[in-house]
Amino acid sequence: MSTPTSSQLLDVAVSAAREAADLVARGRDGAGAHVATKSSPVDVVTAVDAASEELLVRRLLTARPDDGVLGEEGASRNGTSGVRWIVDPIDGTVNFLYDVPAYGVSVAAEVDGSVRAGAVLNVATGELFTASAGEGAWLSAPGRTVRRLHTGRPASLEQTLVATGFGYRAEQRRAQGRVVAELLPRVRDIRRFGSAALDLCAVAAGRVDAYYELGLHPWDHAAGALVAAEAGAVVSGLRGAPVGEPMVVAVAPSVAEPFLDLLAELHP
Ligand code: IPD
């Protein structure tokens, strides 16, 4: 079987993400009824997360039966085609539970270990962020013209609006809180939206200038990091490490150097 193009993979990702988003939207009102916890008492998972992941895997493997899959709720399958799908059935599960309108379905396609296509769909707003390698990042939203995304261009660190997020373990949060306390007086302000995938898309859309978070999983950042990179963001780990090992940073190029230096200083 020949290797699919990035845009063919993106089409599959978008159609699976749309179906999963419909399922998630239908499940919102009863979301509180079936909630369990995972790594800590604040790390929640709903029955809708599981149903969304099951649907995504079924749709992706129906379209491309030889592919591998990795999902937040346990999907894990080695394929034979060189393509692996990385899915987050609801990124921003706490927002979903509370009806805060920032939770999304995230679908990425990796080819031989590098992400080539990604779709992040905010279920609550209908905004769909997409990217395929080398072809830019795009936003389509109900009733609006599709537009190409570009990061912001802050002139300095002091004018940089920064998003971040926190893990679920208390000790990790304490450490992350200390870093934020040091960062806050040195940047424009801090945002905590509650969905890593949407945070990365917010960098792409220039809604924030930078995002960083320690300890994410591949399903949190695979699609969003491609969207951010295709919008021109510098996407990196700390001190030149690969993305996600263990930090994910996406930052507008105009402040990338001082921002990455500052993060390195705050994470000795
Ligand atoms: C979480 C969200 C959150 C981030 C956490 C993630 P989940 O994913 O992306 O913004 O701060 O680190 O685990 O649990 O909602 O899929």
Short mmCIF file of C-alpha atoms in Angstrom, two decimals, residues 45-235:
data_model
loop_
_atom_site.label_atom_id
_atom_site.label_comp_id
_atom_site.label_asym_id
_atom_site.label_seq_id
_atom_site.Cartn_x
_atom_site.Cartn_y
_atom_site.Cartn_z
CA VAL A 45 -13.00 10.52 32.82
CA THR A 46 -16.62 10.28 31.73
CA ALA A 47 -18.49 7.57 29.88
CA VAL A 48 -18.55 9.99 26.92
CA ASP A 49 -14.70 10.02 26.75
CA ALA A 50 -14.76 6.23 26.38
CA ALA A 51 -17.58 6.24 23.80
CA SER A 52 -15.88 9.00 21.79
CA GLU A 53 -12.57 7.10 21.71
CA GLU A 54 -14.31 3.91 20.66
CA LEU A 55 -16.04 5.72 17.80
CA LEU A 56 -12.80 7.41 16.68
CA VAL A 57 -10.90 4.14 16.60
CA ARG A 58 -13.69 2.38 14.74
CA ARG A 59 -13.95 5.12 12.11
CA LEU A 60 -10.19 5.47 11.61
CA LEU A 61 -9.60 1.75 11.29
CA THR A 62 -12.58 1.30 8.99
CA ALA A 63 -11.04 3.91 6.70
CA ARG A 64 -7.47 2.56 7.09
CA PRO A 65 -7.43 -0.96 8.57
CA ASP A 66 -3.63 -1.39 8.61
CA ASP A 67 -2.87 1.67 10.75
CA GLY A 68 -1.85 1.83 14.41
CA VAL A 69 -3.69 3.81 17.10
CA LEU A 70 -2.86 5.43 20.43
CA GLY A 71 -5.63 6.98 22.53
CA GLU A 72 -5.98 8.63 25.92
CA GLU A 73 -8.53 6.14 27.19
CA GLY A 74 -6.42 3.09 26.42
CA ALA A 75 -6.59 2.47 22.68
CA SER A 76 -3.25 1.04 21.63
CA ARG A 77 -2.61 -0.94 18.50
CA ASN A 78 0.45 -1.45 16.35
CA GLY A 79 -0.25 -1.15 12.66
CA THR A 80 1.68 -2.31 9.63
CA SER A 81 1.24 0.72 7.34
CA GLY A 82 3.65 3.18 9.05
CA VAL A 83 0.69 5.42 9.97
CA ARG A 84 -0.38 5.80 13.59
CA TRP A 85 -3.37 7.80 14.79
CA ILE A 86 -3.04 9.65 18.09
CA VAL A 87 -6.42 10.59 19.50
CA ASP A 88 -7.79 12.48 22.47
CA PRO A 89 -11.53 11.79 22.58
CA ILE A 90 -12.17 14.84 24.81
CA ASP A 91 -9.29 17.17 25.60
CA GLY A 92 -10.52 19.43 28.36
CA THR A 93 -12.61 16.83 30.17
CA VAL A 94 -13.04 19.02 33.26
CA ASN A 95 -14.40 21.83 31.06
CA PHE A 96 -16.73 19.30 29.44
CA LEU A 97 -17.99 18.24 32.85
CA TYR A 98 -18.63 21.83 33.95
CA ASP A 99 -19.94 23.03 30.57
CA VAL A 100 -17.09 25.51 30.15
CA PRO A 101 -16.98 25.94 26.34
CA ALA A 102 -13.38 24.81 25.72
CA TYR A 103 -13.19 21.07 25.13
CA GLY A 104 -12.31 19.35 21.92
CA VAL A 105 -11.71 16.20 19.97
CA SER A 106 -8.11 15.90 18.80
CA VAL A 107 -6.96 13.57 16.00
CA ALA A 108 -3.41 13.41 14.65
CA ALA A 109 -1.82 11.17 12.03
CA GLU A 110 1.80 10.27 12.46
CA VAL A 111 3.78 8.76 9.58
CA ASP A 112 6.93 6.89 10.58
CA GLY A 113 6.98 8.77 13.89
CA SER A 114 6.37 12.31 12.65
CA VAL A 115 3.00 14.06 12.81
CA ARG A 116 1.79 14.91 9.29
CA ALA A 117 -1.86 15.87 9.82
CA GLY A 118 -3.92 17.11 12.73
CA ALA A 119 -7.47 18.23 13.49
CA VAL A 120 -8.73 19.78 16.72
CA LEU A 121 -12.46 20.46 16.92
CA ASN A 122 -13.84 22.57 19.77
CA VAL A 123 -17.13 20.78 20.39
CA ALA A 124 -18.73 23.69 22.23
CA THR A 125 -18.04 26.36 19.57
CA GLY A 126 -17.75 24.28 16.38
CA GLU A 127 -14.34 25.79 15.60
CA LEU A 128 -12.20 23.35 13.63
CA PHE A 129 -8.41 23.84 13.56
CA THR A 130 -6.54 21.79 10.96
CA ALA A 131 -3.04 21.41 9.59
CA SER A 132 -1.18 19.12 7.30
CA ALA A 133 2.58 19.20 7.06
CA GLY A 134 3.85 21.96 4.80
CA GLU A 135 0.35 23.22 3.94
CA GLY A 136 -0.36 25.70 6.70
CA ALA A 137 -2.85 25.83 9.54
CA TRP A 138 -6.50 26.69 9.02
CA LEU A 139 -9.56 27.59 11.04
CA SER A 140 -13.09 26.94 9.91
CA ALA A 141 -16.04 27.89 12.04
CA PRO A 142 -19.79 27.79 11.50
CA GLY A 143 -20.90 30.85 9.51
CA ARG A 144 -17.36 32.20 9.02
CA THR A 145 -14.97 32.12 6.08
CA VAL A 146 -12.15 29.60 6.37
CA ARG A 147 -8.97 31.45 7.29
CA ARG A 148 -5.30 30.68 7.35
CA LEU A 149 -3.71 31.01 10.79
CA HIS A 150 -0.63 32.95 11.80
CA THR A 151 0.82 33.48 15.25
CA GLY A 152 0.90 36.89 16.87
CA ARG A 153 4.00 39.10 16.75
CA PRO A 154 4.59 40.41 20.28
CA ALA A 155 7.42 42.93 20.44
CA SER A 156 8.84 41.76 23.75
CA LEU A 157 8.42 39.29 26.58
CA GLU A 158 6.58 41.95 28.59
CA GLN A 159 3.95 42.03 25.83
CA THR A 160 3.61 38.26 25.54
CA LEU A 161 0.29 36.69 26.56
CA VAL A 162 1.04 33.20 27.86
CA ALA A 163 -1.22 30.17 28.24
CA THR A 164 -0.31 27.19 30.36
CA GLY A 165 -1.85 24.21 32.07
CA PHE A 166 -1.31 22.02 35.09
CA GLY A 167 -1.02 18.28 35.59
CA TYR A 168 -3.27 16.30 37.89
CA ARG A 169 -0.85 15.30 40.68
CA ALA A 170 -0.68 17.66 43.69
CA GLU A 171 3.14 17.72 43.86
CA GLN A 172 3.44 18.53 40.16
CA ARG A 173 0.88 21.33 40.55
CA ARG A 174 2.79 22.84 43.45
CA ALA A 175 5.94 23.00 41.29
CA GLN A 176 4.01 24.35 38.29
CA GLY A 177 2.42 27.02 40.52
CA ARG A 178 5.88 28.18 41.63
CA VAL A 179 6.95 28.63 37.99
CA VAL A 180 3.80 30.60 37.14
CA ALA A 181 4.41 32.89 40.12
CA GLU A 182 7.84 33.77 38.69
CA LEU A 183 6.57 34.10 35.13
CA LEU A 184 3.52 36.27 35.79
CA PRO A 185 5.35 39.54 36.63
CA ARG A 186 7.52 39.18 33.51
CA VAL A 187 4.88 38.71 30.81
CA ARG A 188 1.66 40.46 29.72
CA ASP A 189 -0.58 37.99 31.56
CA ILE A 190 -1.39 34.31 32.02
CA ARG A 191 -4.35 32.29 30.67
CA ARG A 192 -5.44 28.78 31.77
CA PHE A 193 -8.10 27.58 29.32
CA GLY A 194 -8.12 23.90 30.35
CA SER A 195 -7.41 22.12 27.06
CA ALA A 196 -3.84 21.68 25.87
CA ALA A 197 -4.95 20.96 22.29
CA LEU A 198 -6.97 24.19 22.17
CA ASP A 199 -4.16 26.13 23.88
CA LEU A 200 -1.82 25.14 21.04
CA CYS A 201 -4.46 26.18 18.49
CA ALA A 202 -4.83 29.49 20.37
CA VAL A 203 -1.11 30.15 19.73
CA ALA A 204 -1.72 29.37 16.06
CA ALA A 205 -4.62 31.83 15.92
CA GLY A 206 -2.73 34.61 17.75
CA ARG A 207 -5.19 34.45 20.66
CA VAL A 208 -2.22 33.97 22.96
CA ASP A 209 1.43 34.45 22.05
CA ALA A 210 2.89 31.45 23.82
CA TYR A 211 1.92 28.23 25.56
CA TYR A 212 3.95 25.87 27.67
CA GLU A 213 3.15 22.86 29.81
CA LEU A 214 5.15 20.18 31.52
CA GLY A 215 4.16 16.52 31.56
CA LEU A 216 1.65 16.32 28.72
CA HIS A 217 0.88 13.07 26.91
CA PRO A 218 1.17 12.64 23.12
CA TRP A 219 -2.64 12.73 22.70
CA ASP A 220 -2.77 16.17 24.37
CA HIS A 221 -0.35 17.82 21.97
CA ALA A 222 0.09 15.77 18.76
CA ALA A 223 -2.50 17.55 16.59
CA GLY A 224 -2.32 20.98 18.25
CA ALA A 225 1.47 21.17 18.02
CA LEU A 226 1.30 20.65 14.24
CA VAL A 227 -1.39 23.36 13.98
CA ALA A 228 0.83 25.75 15.96
CA ALA A 229 3.95 24.91 13.94
CA GLU A 230 2.14 25.31 10.63
CA ALA A 231 0.95 28.75 11.78
CA GLY A 232 4.60 29.74 12.22
CA ALA A 233 5.09 29.06 15.94
CA VAL A 234 8.37 27.79 17.27
CA VAL A 235 7.40 24.41 18.75
#
